[in-house]
mmCIF file of C-alpha atoms in Angstrom:
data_model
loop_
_atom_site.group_PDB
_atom_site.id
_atom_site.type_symbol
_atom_site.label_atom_id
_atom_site.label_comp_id
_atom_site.label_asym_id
_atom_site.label_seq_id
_atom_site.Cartn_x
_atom_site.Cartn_y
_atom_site.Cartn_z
ATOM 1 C CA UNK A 3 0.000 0.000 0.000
ATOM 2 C CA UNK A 4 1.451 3.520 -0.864
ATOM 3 C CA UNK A 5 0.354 6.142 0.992
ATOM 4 C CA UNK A 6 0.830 9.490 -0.409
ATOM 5 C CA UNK A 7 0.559 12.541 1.239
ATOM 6 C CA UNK A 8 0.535 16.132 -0.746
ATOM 7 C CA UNK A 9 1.648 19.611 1.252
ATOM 8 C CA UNK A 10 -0.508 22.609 1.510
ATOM 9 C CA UNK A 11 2.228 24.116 -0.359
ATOM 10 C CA UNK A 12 -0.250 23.382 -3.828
ATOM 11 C CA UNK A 13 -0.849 27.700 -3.021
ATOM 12 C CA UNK A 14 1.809 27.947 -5.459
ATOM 13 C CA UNK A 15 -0.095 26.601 -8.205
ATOM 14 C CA UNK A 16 -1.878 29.739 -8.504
ATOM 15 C CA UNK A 17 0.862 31.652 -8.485
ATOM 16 C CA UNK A 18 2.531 29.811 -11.758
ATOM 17 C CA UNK A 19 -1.260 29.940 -13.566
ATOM 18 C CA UNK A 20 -0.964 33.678 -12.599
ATOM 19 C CA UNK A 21 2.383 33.999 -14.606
ATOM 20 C CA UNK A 22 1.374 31.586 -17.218
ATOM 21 C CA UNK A 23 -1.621 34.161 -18.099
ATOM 22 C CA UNK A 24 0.557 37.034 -17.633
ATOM 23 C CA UNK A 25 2.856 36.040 -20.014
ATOM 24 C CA UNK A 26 0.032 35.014 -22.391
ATOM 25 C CA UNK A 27 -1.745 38.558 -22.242
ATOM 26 C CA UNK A 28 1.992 40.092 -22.884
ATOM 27 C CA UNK A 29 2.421 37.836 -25.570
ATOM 28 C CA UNK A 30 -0.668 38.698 -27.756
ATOM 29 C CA UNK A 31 -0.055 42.784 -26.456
ATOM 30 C CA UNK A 32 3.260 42.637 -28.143
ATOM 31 C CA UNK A 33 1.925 40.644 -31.121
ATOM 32 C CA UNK A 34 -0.687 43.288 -31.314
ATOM 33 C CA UNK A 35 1.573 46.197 -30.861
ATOM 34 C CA UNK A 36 4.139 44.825 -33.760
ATOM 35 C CA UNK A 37 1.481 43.700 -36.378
ATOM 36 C CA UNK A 38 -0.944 46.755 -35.749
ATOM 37 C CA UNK A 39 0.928 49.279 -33.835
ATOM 38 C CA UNK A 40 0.275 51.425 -30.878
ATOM 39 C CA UNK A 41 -0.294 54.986 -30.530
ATOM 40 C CA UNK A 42 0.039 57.013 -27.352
ATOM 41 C CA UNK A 43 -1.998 59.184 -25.604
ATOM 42 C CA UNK A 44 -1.791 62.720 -26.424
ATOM 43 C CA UNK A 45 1.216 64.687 -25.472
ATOM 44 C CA UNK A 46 3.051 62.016 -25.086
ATOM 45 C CA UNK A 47 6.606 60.629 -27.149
ATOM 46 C CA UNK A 48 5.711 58.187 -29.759
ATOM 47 C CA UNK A 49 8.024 55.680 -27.726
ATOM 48 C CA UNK A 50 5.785 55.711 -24.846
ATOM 49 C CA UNK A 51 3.656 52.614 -25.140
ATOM 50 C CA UNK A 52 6.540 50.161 -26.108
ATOM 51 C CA UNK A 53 8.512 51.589 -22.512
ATOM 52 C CA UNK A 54 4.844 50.407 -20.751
ATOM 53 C CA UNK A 55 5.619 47.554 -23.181
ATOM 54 C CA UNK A 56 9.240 46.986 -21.686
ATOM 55 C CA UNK A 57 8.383 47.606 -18.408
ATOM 56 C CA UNK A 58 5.539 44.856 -18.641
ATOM 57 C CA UNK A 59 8.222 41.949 -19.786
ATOM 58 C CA UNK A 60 10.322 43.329 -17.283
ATOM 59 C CA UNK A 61 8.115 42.419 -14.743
ATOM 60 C CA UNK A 62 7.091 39.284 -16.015
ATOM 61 C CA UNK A 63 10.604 37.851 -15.709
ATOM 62 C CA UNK A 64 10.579 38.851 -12.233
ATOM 63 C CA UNK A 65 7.431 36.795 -12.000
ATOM 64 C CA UNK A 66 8.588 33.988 -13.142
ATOM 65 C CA UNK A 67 11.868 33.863 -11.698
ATOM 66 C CA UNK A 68 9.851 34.496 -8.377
ATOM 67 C CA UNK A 69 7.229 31.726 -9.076
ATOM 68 C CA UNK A 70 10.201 29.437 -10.162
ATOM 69 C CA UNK A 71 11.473 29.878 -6.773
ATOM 70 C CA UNK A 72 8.552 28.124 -4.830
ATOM 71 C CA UNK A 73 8.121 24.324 -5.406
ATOM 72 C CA UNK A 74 4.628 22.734 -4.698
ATOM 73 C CA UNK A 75 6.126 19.809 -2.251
ATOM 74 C CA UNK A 76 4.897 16.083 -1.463
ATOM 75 C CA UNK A 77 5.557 12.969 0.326
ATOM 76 C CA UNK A 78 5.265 9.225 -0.381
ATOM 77 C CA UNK A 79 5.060 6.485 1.677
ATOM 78 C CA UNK A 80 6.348 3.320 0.302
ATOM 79 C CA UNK A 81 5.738 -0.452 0.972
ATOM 80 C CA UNK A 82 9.482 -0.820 1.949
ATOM 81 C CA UNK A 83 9.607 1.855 4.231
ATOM 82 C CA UNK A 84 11.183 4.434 1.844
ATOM 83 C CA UNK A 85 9.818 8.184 2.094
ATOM 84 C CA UNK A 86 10.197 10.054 -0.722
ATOM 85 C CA UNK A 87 9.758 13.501 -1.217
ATOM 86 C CA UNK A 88 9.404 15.616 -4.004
ATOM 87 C CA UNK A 89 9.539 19.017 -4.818
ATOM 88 C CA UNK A 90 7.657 19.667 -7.943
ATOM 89 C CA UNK A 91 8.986 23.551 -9.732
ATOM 90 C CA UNK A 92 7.019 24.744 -12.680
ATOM 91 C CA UNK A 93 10.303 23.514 -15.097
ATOM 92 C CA UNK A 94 11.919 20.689 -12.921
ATOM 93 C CA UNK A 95 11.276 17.589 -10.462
ATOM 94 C CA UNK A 96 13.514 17.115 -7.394
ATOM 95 C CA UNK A 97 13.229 14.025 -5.648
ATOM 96 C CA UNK A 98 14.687 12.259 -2.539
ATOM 97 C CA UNK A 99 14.496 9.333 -0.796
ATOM 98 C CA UNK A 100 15.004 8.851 3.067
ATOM 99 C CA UNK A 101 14.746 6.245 5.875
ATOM 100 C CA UNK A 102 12.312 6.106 8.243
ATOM 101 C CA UNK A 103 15.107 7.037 10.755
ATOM 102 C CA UNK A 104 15.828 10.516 9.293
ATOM 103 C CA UNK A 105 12.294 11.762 9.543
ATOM 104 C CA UNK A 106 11.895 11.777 13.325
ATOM 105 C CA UNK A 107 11.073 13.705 14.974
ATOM 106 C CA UNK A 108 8.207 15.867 12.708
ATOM 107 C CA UNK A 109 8.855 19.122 13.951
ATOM 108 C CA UNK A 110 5.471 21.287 14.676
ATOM 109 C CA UNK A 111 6.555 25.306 13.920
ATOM 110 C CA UNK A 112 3.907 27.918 14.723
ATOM 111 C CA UNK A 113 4.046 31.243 12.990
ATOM 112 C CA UNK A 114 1.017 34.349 13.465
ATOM 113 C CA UNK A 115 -0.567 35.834 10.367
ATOM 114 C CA UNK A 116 -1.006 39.087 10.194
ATOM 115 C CA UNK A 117 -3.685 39.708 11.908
ATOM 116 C CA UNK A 118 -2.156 37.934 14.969
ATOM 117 C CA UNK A 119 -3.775 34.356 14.183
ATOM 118 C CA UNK A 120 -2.247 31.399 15.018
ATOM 119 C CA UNK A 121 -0.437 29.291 11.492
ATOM 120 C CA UNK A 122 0.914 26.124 12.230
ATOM 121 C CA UNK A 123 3.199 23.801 9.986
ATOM 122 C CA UNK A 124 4.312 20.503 10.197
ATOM 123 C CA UNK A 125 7.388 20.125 8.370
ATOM 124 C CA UNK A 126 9.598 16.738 8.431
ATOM 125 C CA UNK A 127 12.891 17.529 9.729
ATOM 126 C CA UNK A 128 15.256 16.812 6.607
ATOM 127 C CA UNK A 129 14.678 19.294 3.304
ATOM 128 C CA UNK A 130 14.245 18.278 0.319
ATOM 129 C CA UNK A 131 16.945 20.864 -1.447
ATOM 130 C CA UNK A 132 18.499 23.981 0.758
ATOM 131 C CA UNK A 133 16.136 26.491 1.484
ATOM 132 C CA UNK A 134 12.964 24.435 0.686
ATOM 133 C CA UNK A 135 11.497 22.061 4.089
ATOM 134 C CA UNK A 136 9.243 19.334 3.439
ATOM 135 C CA UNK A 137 6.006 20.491 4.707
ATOM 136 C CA UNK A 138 3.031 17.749 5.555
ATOM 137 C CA UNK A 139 0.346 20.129 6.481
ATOM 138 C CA UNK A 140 -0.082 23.729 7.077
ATOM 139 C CA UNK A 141 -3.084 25.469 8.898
ATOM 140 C CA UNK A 142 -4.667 24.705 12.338
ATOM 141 C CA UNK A 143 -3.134 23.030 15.240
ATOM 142 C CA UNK A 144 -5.866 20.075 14.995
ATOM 143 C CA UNK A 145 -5.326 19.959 11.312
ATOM 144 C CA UNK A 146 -1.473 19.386 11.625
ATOM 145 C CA UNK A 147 -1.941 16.922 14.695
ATOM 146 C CA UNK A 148 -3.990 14.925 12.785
ATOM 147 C CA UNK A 149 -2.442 14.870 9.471
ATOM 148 C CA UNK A 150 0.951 13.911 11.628
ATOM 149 C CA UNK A 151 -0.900 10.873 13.270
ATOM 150 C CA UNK A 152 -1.587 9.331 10.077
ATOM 151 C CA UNK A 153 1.783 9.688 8.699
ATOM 152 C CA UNK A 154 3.271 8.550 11.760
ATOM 153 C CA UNK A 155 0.293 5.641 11.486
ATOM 154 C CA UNK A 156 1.861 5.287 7.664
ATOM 155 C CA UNK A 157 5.140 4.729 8.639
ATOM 156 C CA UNK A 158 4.697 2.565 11.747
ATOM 157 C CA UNK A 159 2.455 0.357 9.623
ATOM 158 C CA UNK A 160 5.467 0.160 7.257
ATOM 159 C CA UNK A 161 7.542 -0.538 9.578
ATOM 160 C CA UNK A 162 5.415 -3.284 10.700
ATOM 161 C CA UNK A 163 5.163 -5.015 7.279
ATOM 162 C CA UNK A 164 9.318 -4.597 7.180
ATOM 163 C CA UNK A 165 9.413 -6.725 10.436
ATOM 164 C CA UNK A 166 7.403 -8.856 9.407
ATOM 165 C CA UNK A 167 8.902 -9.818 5.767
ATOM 166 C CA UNK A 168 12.226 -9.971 7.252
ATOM 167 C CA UNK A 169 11.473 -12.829 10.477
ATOM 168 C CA UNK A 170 11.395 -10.138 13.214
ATOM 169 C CA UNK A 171 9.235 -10.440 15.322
ATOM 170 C CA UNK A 172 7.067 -7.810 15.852
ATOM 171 C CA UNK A 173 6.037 -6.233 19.368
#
């Protein structure tokens, strides 16, 4: 049985749809500006629009480069015991295995939004690349105490079937 669990880090999915449809509205606004032209308002230098143009791109390469920087994250559970995670970028995979021995403990971090409300996250305690944590769940205390019981439950029943295969006996 795999068990497969998938971070709350998906929120940057909508950030690379939001780049994808920037780039596609700059895209046909340049076709448009090089097959029909563009004038200006009035007063201003004939140059005007394609600088908007520039500025535009300019800031869509910051976009992506920013939205390239935040992988949507997830774990797997395997029959042997193996976790894997992944970290998922909108132009590359990243993936790494680890023991069941490396991921405990699952560290619990609490964080305030802005407002001064209480954001937890339950990250495993090994990253996946520098900079980027393997998170299992992010929200409400309840919601990352539970999602940690059943990966713990995952694992131990793992674990179990390891024993089991192998002649040890199992207490």
């Amino acid at each position: 049985m795999k068990n497969r669990y998938f971070t709350c880090s998906r929120k940057w999915i909508v950030v690379w749809v939001f780049t994808a449809l920037w780039f596609v509205g700059l895209a046909v606004g340049t076709w448009n500006a090089v097959i029909d032209g563009v004038s200006g308002p009035v007063g201003f230098p004939e140059w005007y629009p394609y600088a908007i143009l520039a500025v535009m791109w300019a800031c869509g390469i910051g976009l992506a480069w920013f939205s390239n920087q935040h992988p949507c994250t997830s774990v797997t559970v395997g029959k042997d015991g193996v976790v894997e995670g992944r970290a998922t970028f909108p132009f590359r995979i990243v993936r790494r295995k680890f023991r069941y021995e490396e991921l405990i403990p699952l560290q619990l971090i609490e964080d305030q939004y802005e407002d001064g409300g209480a954001l937890f996250e339950l990250q495993l305690p090994v990253p996946i690349m520098p900079g980027h944590p393997l998170v299992l769940a992010e929200g409400s205390r309840d919601h990352c105490l539970a999602e940690k019981a059943t990966f713990l439950a995952a694992l131990e029943q793992c674990e179990r079937g390891r024993r089991d295969i192998h002649g040890e006996r199992f207490t």
